[in-house]
Amino acid sequence: TDACQAAGYLDMDVVKLGVDLMSFNGSKIYGPPGVGVLYKKKGVKLMPLLYGGGQEKGIRPGTENVAGIVGLSMALKVAQGQKDEENRRLSELRDFFIKGILGKIPLSRVNGDLQKRLPGNVNISILNVEGEAMLLMLDEYGIAASTGSACTSGSLDPSHVLLALGLSHEAAHGSLRFSLGRQTERYDLVQVLEILPKIVEHLRQMSPLELGEDGFFAS
């Protein structure tokens, strides 16, 4: 299982989860970038991707990044120690933000369950506007977000995950993902709630799309 987004937020007890392999990285928990963890259950066989040198039990050659390993260990310790308090704080901010978006922007909806989601995850779709266009305008205000479409892969296809949730192609292309973290304060979200509705209104005036509320779902 890929637990990069779970580290610091969810229970990562490999015995309870029953996983054979689990991975997570340092940059997602405010640790050093370029270092990660792979848990391997006893008895699971791995084939090396790189050859040469007998380090790391013949699975991977090279010299261990000791500083990175220590930094990741400390980052995980801090994240796990703050987990309960930070989860409560982020969940409150997330719910405030979602309520604000749905209240201020017509034809918007939350993607995924309202409760069964990561504390800092806000994924929304806004009809009759492209996610890429919203990102570009948000960036002008110094607001970082991402869209569900695979823009960085050179593909114009919408997120297969959002399509699997039943969204139409149009709704999936109009998705935005905001990630809240340790430095996120209520003030930051209030600022976004002031700016985003104006951006959406501006873009809709230029959009040829005029989908109704049922346009969120694939027919």
Tab-separated table of C-alpha atoms in Angstrom:
chain	number	residue	atom	x	y	z
A	1	THR	CA	0.000	0.000	0.000
A	2	ASP	CA	1.115	3.539	-0.795
A	3	ALA	CA	0.842	5.294	2.573
A	4	CYS	CA	2.503	8.590	1.605
A	5	GLN	CA	-0.662	10.587	2.320
A	6	ALA	CA	-1.493	8.518	5.416
A	7	ALA	CA	1.714	9.050	7.394
A	8	GLY	CA	1.073	11.358	10.308
A	9	TYR	CA	-2.722	11.195	9.903
A	10	LEU	CA	-3.870	7.569	9.978
A	11	ASP	CA	-3.053	4.420	11.930
A	12	MET	CA	-0.093	2.764	10.208
A	13	ASP	CA	0.059	-0.423	12.260
A	14	VAL	CA	1.120	-2.927	9.585
A	15	VAL	CA	-0.152	-5.877	11.635
A	16	LYS	CA	-3.656	-4.409	11.975
A	17	LEU	CA	-3.675	-3.424	8.309
A	18	GLY	CA	-2.432	-6.819	7.187
A	19	VAL	CA	-0.155	-5.374	4.518
A	20	ASP	CA	2.794	-7.130	2.900
A	21	LEU	CA	4.463	-3.908	1.718
A	22	MET	CA	4.019	-0.272	2.749
A	23	SER	CA	5.777	2.844	1.514
A	24	PHE	CA	5.854	6.493	2.565
A	25	ASN	CA	8.225	9.409	2.089
A	26	GLY	CA	9.762	12.213	4.100
A	27	SER	CA	8.529	15.252	2.201
A	28	LYS	CA	4.873	14.516	3.008
A	29	ILE	CA	5.521	14.737	6.763
A	30	TYR	CA	7.782	17.800	6.741
A	31	GLY	CA	10.910	15.672	6.732
A	32	PRO	CA	13.838	15.726	4.301
A	33	PRO	CA	12.930	15.198	0.634
A	34	GLY	CA	14.476	12.369	-1.327
A	35	VAL	CA	14.203	9.751	1.419
A	36	GLY	CA	11.471	7.231	2.124
A	37	VAL	CA	10.539	4.018	3.888
A	38	LEU	CA	9.574	0.640	2.496
A	39	TYR	CA	8.173	-1.824	5.028
A	40	LYS	CA	8.508	-5.447	3.907
A	41	LYS	CA	6.718	-8.263	5.652
A	42	LYS	CA	8.911	-11.202	6.570
A	43	GLY	CA	8.810	-13.808	3.838
A	44	VAL	CA	7.998	-11.399	1.009
A	45	LYS	CA	10.549	-11.748	-1.783
A	46	LEU	CA	11.838	-8.667	-3.617
A	47	MET	CA	13.738	-8.542	-6.891
A	48	PRO	CA	16.408	-5.823	-7.102
A	49	LEU	CA	15.987	-3.044	-9.639
A	50	LEU	CA	19.652	-2.018	-9.365
A	51	TYR	CA	22.649	-4.344	-9.263
A	52	GLY	CA	26.192	-4.063	-7.966
A	53	GLY	CA	27.420	-4.041	-4.391
A	54	GLY	CA	26.159	-6.158	-1.564
A	55	GLN	CA	24.692	-3.413	0.607
A	56	GLU	CA	21.055	-3.516	1.755
A	57	LYS	CA	21.001	-7.326	1.681
A	58	GLY	CA	21.625	-7.446	-2.046
A	59	ILE	CA	18.416	-5.568	-2.860
A	60	ARG	CA	19.980	-2.173	-3.547
A	61	PRO	CA	23.581	-0.994	-3.969
A	62	GLY	CA	24.791	2.385	-2.783
A	63	THR	CA	25.617	4.224	0.414
A	64	GLU	CA	22.856	4.865	2.910
A	65	ASN	CA	21.730	8.477	3.335
A	66	VAL	CA	22.235	8.510	7.107
A	67	ALA	CA	21.276	12.166	7.590
A	68	GLY	CA	18.107	11.675	5.563
A	69	ILE	CA	17.196	8.507	7.459
A	70	VAL	CA	17.626	10.207	10.832
A	71	GLY	CA	15.665	13.254	9.637
A	72	LEU	CA	12.808	11.088	8.370
A	73	SER	CA	12.729	9.144	11.632
A	74	MET	CA	12.432	12.360	13.642
A	75	ALA	CA	9.808	13.802	11.283
A	76	LEU	CA	7.678	10.666	11.663
A	77	LYS	CA	8.063	10.764	15.433
A	78	VAL	CA	6.896	14.401	15.530
A	79	ALA	CA	4.017	13.716	13.125
A	80	GLN	CA	2.753	10.737	15.099
A	81	GLY	CA	3.037	12.657	18.365
A	82	GLN	CA	0.928	15.532	17.013
A	83	LYS	CA	-1.486	13.324	15.083
A	84	ASP	CA	-4.597	13.516	17.272
A	85	GLU	CA	-4.421	17.252	17.962
A	86	GLU	CA	-3.521	18.141	14.373
A	87	ASN	CA	-6.235	15.886	12.952
A	88	ARG	CA	-8.869	17.696	15.011
A	89	ARG	CA	-7.574	21.113	13.966
A	90	LEU	CA	-7.389	20.266	10.273
A	91	SER	CA	-10.779	18.549	10.252
A	92	GLU	CA	-12.391	21.712	11.621
A	93	LEU	CA	-10.619	23.866	9.017
A	94	ARG	CA	-11.512	21.425	6.236
A	95	ASP	CA	-15.206	21.395	7.133
A	96	PHE	CA	-15.258	25.202	7.388
A	97	PHE	CA	-13.624	25.499	3.971
A	98	ILE	CA	-15.926	22.990	2.275
A	99	LYS	CA	-19.023	24.666	3.719
A	100	GLY	CA	-17.756	28.043	2.509
A	101	ILE	CA	-17.101	26.831	-1.042
A	102	LEU	CA	-20.470	25.110	-1.383
A	103	GLY	CA	-22.221	28.168	0.038
A	104	LYS	CA	-20.436	30.733	-2.133
A	105	ILE	CA	-20.100	28.928	-5.465
A	106	PRO	CA	-23.211	27.603	-7.238
A	107	LEU	CA	-22.892	24.272	-9.068
A	108	SER	CA	-20.070	23.022	-6.878
A	109	ARG	CA	-19.808	19.732	-5.033
A	110	VAL	CA	-17.423	17.771	-2.827
A	111	ASN	CA	-15.769	14.710	-4.325
A	112	GLY	CA	-15.724	11.778	-1.943
A	113	ASP	CA	-17.252	11.206	1.456
A	114	LEU	CA	-17.549	14.197	3.782
A	115	GLN	CA	-16.233	12.301	6.809
A	116	LYS	CA	-14.186	9.371	5.474
A	117	ARG	CA	-11.374	11.486	4.073
A	118	LEU	CA	-8.009	12.786	5.243
A	119	PRO	CA	-8.296	15.730	7.653
A	120	GLY	CA	-6.502	18.116	5.305
A	121	ASN	CA	-8.025	16.980	2.014
A	122	VAL	CA	-10.511	19.173	0.119
A	123	ASN	CA	-11.396	17.933	-3.362
A	124	ILE	CA	-14.185	19.773	-5.148
A	125	SER	CA	-15.642	20.023	-8.641
A	126	ILE	CA	-17.037	23.230	-10.095
A	127	LEU	CA	-19.172	22.974	-13.223
A	128	ASN	CA	-18.798	25.117	-16.329
A	129	VAL	CA	-15.186	26.025	-15.677
A	130	GLU	CA	-11.853	24.283	-16.335
A	131	GLY	CA	-9.672	23.282	-13.407
A	132	GLU	CA	-6.525	24.361	-15.261
A	133	ALA	CA	-7.883	27.876	-15.760
A	134	MET	CA	-8.759	28.177	-12.071
A	135	LEU	CA	-5.256	27.049	-11.118
A	136	LEU	CA	-3.603	29.682	-13.278
A	137	MET	CA	-5.689	32.473	-11.770
A	138	LEU	CA	-5.269	31.203	-8.213
A	139	ASP	CA	-1.515	31.155	-8.762
A	140	GLU	CA	-1.590	34.882	-9.513
A	141	TYR	CA	-2.823	35.394	-5.944
A	142	GLY	CA	-0.173	33.081	-4.494
A	143	ILE	CA	-2.675	30.297	-3.804
A	144	ALA	CA	-1.369	26.765	-4.389
A	145	ALA	CA	-3.746	24.018	-5.440
A	146	SER	CA	-3.904	21.180	-7.947
A	147	THR	CA	-6.454	19.816	-10.367
A	148	GLY	CA	-7.753	16.309	-10.852
A	149	SER	CA	-6.873	16.221	-14.535
A	150	ALA	CA	-3.546	14.716	-15.491
A	151	CYS	CA	-2.022	17.955	-16.740
A	152	THR	CA	1.539	17.078	-15.808
A	153	SER	CA	1.539	13.795	-17.720
A	154	GLY	CA	0.788	15.413	-21.061
A	155	SER	CA	-2.658	13.825	-21.104
A	156	LEU	CA	-5.925	15.727	-21.296
A	157	ASP	CA	-7.849	12.833	-19.772
A	158	PRO	CA	-9.584	13.602	-16.469
A	159	SER	CA	-8.699	11.776	-13.260
A	160	HIS	CA	-9.661	8.108	-13.499
A	161	VAL	CA	-10.378	8.189	-9.759
A	162	LEU	CA	-13.002	10.923	-10.120
A	163	LEU	CA	-14.550	9.109	-13.063
A	164	ALA	CA	-14.729	5.945	-10.957
A	165	LEU	CA	-16.663	7.957	-8.354
A	166	GLY	CA	-19.302	8.559	-11.014
A	167	LEU	CA	-18.384	12.088	-12.099
A	168	SER	CA	-18.864	13.207	-15.660
A	169	HIS	CA	-15.824	14.180	-17.731
A	170	GLU	CA	-16.856	17.842	-17.448
A	171	ALA	CA	-17.104	17.708	-13.651
A	172	ALA	CA	-13.791	15.851	-13.365
A	173	HIS	CA	-12.078	18.472	-15.527
A	174	GLY	CA	-13.483	21.162	-13.237
A	175	SER	CA	-11.952	19.674	-10.089
A	176	LEU	CA	-9.623	21.342	-7.602
A	177	ARG	CA	-7.697	19.805	-4.725
A	178	PHE	CA	-6.582	21.867	-1.738
A	179	SER	CA	-4.240	20.312	0.813
A	180	LEU	CA	-4.300	21.808	4.304
A	181	GLY	CA	-1.291	21.370	6.572
A	182	ARG	CA	0.555	22.554	9.646
A	183	GLN	CA	0.977	26.095	8.372
A	184	THR	CA	-2.647	26.471	7.244
A	185	GLU	CA	-4.682	28.898	9.336
A	186	ARG	CA	-8.340	29.905	9.170
A	187	TYR	CA	-7.268	33.277	7.780
A	188	ASP	CA	-5.741	31.568	4.728
A	189	LEU	CA	-9.015	29.822	3.938
A	190	VAL	CA	-11.023	33.010	4.394
A	191	GLN	CA	-8.774	34.631	1.795
A	192	VAL	CA	-9.372	31.794	-0.681
A	193	LEU	CA	-13.123	32.016	-0.078
A	194	GLU	CA	-12.953	35.679	-1.046
A	195	ILE	CA	-10.924	35.088	-4.213
A	196	LEU	CA	-12.135	31.761	-5.637
A	197	PRO	CA	-15.806	32.721	-6.189
A	198	LYS	CA	-14.707	35.811	-8.152
A	199	ILE	CA	-12.416	33.679	-10.314
A	200	VAL	CA	-15.194	31.185	-10.996
A	201	GLU	CA	-17.644	33.949	-11.905
A	202	HIS	CA	-15.107	35.510	-14.267
A	203	LEU	CA	-14.309	32.229	-16.008
A	204	ARG	CA	-17.948	31.229	-16.331
A	205	GLN	CA	-18.665	34.421	-18.218
A	206	MET	CA	-16.220	33.193	-20.882
A	207	SER	CA	-17.146	29.500	-20.753
A	208	PRO	CA	-19.241	27.940	-23.542
A	209	LEU	CA	-20.501	25.300	-21.093
A	210	GLU	CA	-23.881	25.633	-19.435
A	211	LEU	CA	-24.343	22.376	-17.575
A	212	GLY	CA	-27.036	21.996	-14.950
A	213	GLU	CA	-26.532	20.350	-11.566
A	214	ASP	CA	-26.990	16.858	-13.050
A	215	GLY	CA	-23.857	17.521	-15.116
A	216	PHE	CA	-21.775	16.350	-12.156
A	217	PHE	CA	-22.655	12.732	-12.823
A	218	ALA	CA	-21.867	10.550	-15.799
A	219	SER	CA	-24.948	9.416	-17.714
